[in-house]
Every structure is written in C-alpha cells, then in structure tokens.
Coordinates of C-alpha atoms in Angstrom, one line a residue:
X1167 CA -1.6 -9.9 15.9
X1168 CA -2.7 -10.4 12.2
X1169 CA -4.5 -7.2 10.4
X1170 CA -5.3 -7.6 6.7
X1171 CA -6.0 -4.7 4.8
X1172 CA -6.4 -3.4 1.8
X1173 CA -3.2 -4.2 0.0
X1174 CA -3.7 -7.8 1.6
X1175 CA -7.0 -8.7 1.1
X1176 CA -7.0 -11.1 -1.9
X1177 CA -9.1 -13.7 -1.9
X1178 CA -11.0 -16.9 -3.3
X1179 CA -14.3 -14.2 -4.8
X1180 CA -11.8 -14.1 -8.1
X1181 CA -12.8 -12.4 -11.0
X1182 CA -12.1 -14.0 -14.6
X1183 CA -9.5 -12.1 -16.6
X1184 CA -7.0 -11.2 -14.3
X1185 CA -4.3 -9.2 -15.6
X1186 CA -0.9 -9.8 -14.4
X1187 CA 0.4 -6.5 -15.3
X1188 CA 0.3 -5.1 -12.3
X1189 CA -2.9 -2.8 -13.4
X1190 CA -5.6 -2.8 -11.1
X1191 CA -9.1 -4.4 -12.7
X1192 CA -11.1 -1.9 -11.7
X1193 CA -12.5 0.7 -8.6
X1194 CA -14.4 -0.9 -5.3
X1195 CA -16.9 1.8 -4.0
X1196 CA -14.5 3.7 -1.8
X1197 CA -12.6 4.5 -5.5
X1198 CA -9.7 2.1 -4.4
X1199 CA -8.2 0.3 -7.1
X1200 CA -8.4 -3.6 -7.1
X1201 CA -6.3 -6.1 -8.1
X1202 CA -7.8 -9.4 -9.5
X1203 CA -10.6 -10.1 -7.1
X1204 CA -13.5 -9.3 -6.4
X1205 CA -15.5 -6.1 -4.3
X1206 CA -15.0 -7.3 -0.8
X1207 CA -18.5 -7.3 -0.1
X1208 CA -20.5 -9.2 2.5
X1209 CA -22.6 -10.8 0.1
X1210 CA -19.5 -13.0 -0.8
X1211 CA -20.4 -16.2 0.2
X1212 CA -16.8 -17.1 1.5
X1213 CA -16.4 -16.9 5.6
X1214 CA -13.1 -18.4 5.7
X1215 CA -14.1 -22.1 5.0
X1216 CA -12.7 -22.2 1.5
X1217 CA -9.5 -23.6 2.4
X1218 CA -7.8 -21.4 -0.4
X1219 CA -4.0 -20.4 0.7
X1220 CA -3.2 -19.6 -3.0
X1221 CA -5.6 -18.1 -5.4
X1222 CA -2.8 -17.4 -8.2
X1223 CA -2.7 -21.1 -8.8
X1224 CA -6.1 -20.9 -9.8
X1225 CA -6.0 -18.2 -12.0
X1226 CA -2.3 -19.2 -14.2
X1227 CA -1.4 -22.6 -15.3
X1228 CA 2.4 -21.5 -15.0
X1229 CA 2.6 -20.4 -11.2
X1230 CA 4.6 -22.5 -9.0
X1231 CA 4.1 -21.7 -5.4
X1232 CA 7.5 -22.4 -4.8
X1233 CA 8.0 -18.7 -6.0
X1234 CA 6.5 -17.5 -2.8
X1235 CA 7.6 -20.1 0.0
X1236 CA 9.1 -17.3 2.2
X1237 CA 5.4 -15.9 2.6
X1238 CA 3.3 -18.8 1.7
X1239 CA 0.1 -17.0 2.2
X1240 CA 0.7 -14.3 0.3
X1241 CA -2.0 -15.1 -2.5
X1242 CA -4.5 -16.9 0.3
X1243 CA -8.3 -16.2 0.7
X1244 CA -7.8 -13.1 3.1
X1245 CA -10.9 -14.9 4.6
X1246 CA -9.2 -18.3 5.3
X1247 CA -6.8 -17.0 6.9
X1248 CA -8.3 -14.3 8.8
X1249 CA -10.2 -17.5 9.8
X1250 CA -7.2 -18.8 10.6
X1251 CA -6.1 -16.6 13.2
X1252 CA -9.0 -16.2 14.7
X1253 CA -9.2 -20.1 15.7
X1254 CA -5.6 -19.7 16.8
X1255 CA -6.9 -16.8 19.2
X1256 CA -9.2 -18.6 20.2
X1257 CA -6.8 -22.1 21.0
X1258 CA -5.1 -20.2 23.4
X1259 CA -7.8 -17.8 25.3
X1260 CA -7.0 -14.9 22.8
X1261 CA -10.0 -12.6 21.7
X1262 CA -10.7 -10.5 18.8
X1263 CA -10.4 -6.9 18.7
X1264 CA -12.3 -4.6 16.0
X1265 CA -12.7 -0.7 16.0
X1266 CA -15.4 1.0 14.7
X1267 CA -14.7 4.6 13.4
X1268 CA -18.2 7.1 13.4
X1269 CA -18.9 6.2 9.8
X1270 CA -19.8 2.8 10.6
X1271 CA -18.1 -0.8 9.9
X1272 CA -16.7 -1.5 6.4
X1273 CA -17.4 -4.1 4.0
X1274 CA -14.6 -6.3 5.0
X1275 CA -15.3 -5.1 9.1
X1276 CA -18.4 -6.8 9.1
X1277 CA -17.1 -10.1 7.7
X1278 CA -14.3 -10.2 9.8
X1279 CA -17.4 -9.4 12.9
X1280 CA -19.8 -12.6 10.9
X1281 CA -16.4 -14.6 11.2
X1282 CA -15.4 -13.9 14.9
X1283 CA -19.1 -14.8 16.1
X1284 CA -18.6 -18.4 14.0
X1285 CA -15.7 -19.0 15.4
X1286 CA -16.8 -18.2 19.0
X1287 CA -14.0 -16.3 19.7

C-alpha cells in the first residue's frame, strides 16, 4: 500500500529559492503551507517519468544522500514514485484504488488518476 499525501508530496516541479529553515514558501489554494516545491497542479508536466528520487540534491550543493539512506526516497518526485508503485501493482496483478469524496478529485487525485491509466494498471 503506498499513499502520499500532503506532508509527502515533494517533487521534481521545484521552485528556486528554497529555504531550508524549515519555513514553508508559501500557501497552495487549499491555504496549506508548502515546503519548497511547487503547487501540485495538473498542469505540471511531470507524470512520474522524471526519474528524480532526490530533489534536495538538486537544490544544495552540500547534501549527501547518505544523510537519508534509511528512507532513500524521502526527497523523491512524489510522482516517480507514485509511478513506481503503481508499475509494481501492476507486476503482480495488483490494481489501484482512489476515492472520491462529494467535492470532487484533488489536484494531486487527478494525477495520480492520468498516471494509473498510463500505466494500465
């Protein structure tokens, strides 16, 4: 079972000018705080193909991902490795599950939905 949510759902859409304070960057439309990437919105181009397990090495010159070995996914593309799971669901005869509550699909709902249907699972 694998379920990103909000406090897991970093990925390769960075910003520039990420603070590593700990502060968030700024709201997404729900009035959630963010830290250091982008709105998760559909319009991001990124469907799991970008092969990014660790956007902090992008964004400091000093980060060793030997820091984080434990849970070596912690700073991946939510996408990839959403993407991830779903191919391994899929390896073994697995499916994908997604609730919809009466307001609808969210922004990251419907690109988890996009991914599932490219996956074929």
């Amino acid at each position: 079972i694998h379920y990103p949510n909000v406090f897991s759902k970093m990925f390769c859409g960075l910003k520039s000018g990420i603070p590593l304070n700990g502060e968030p960057y700024d709201l997404d439309a729900a009035r959630r705080p963010y830290y250091g990437w982008s709105a998760n919105t559909p319009e991001h181009p990124c469907r799991g193909d970008c092969g990014v397990e660790c956007w902090m090495r992008d964004t400091d010159p000093g980060h060793c991902c030997k820091t984080h070995e434990h849970h070596p996914y912690c700073y991946g593309c939510w996408r990839c490795i959403f993407r991830r799971q779903l191919q391994k669901a899929k390896d073994v005869g697995g499916c994908m599950l997604q609730l919809e509550e009466l307001g609808g699909l969210g922004d990251g709902q419907v690109v988890e939905r996009e991914m599932a249907r490219l996956v074929a699972v």
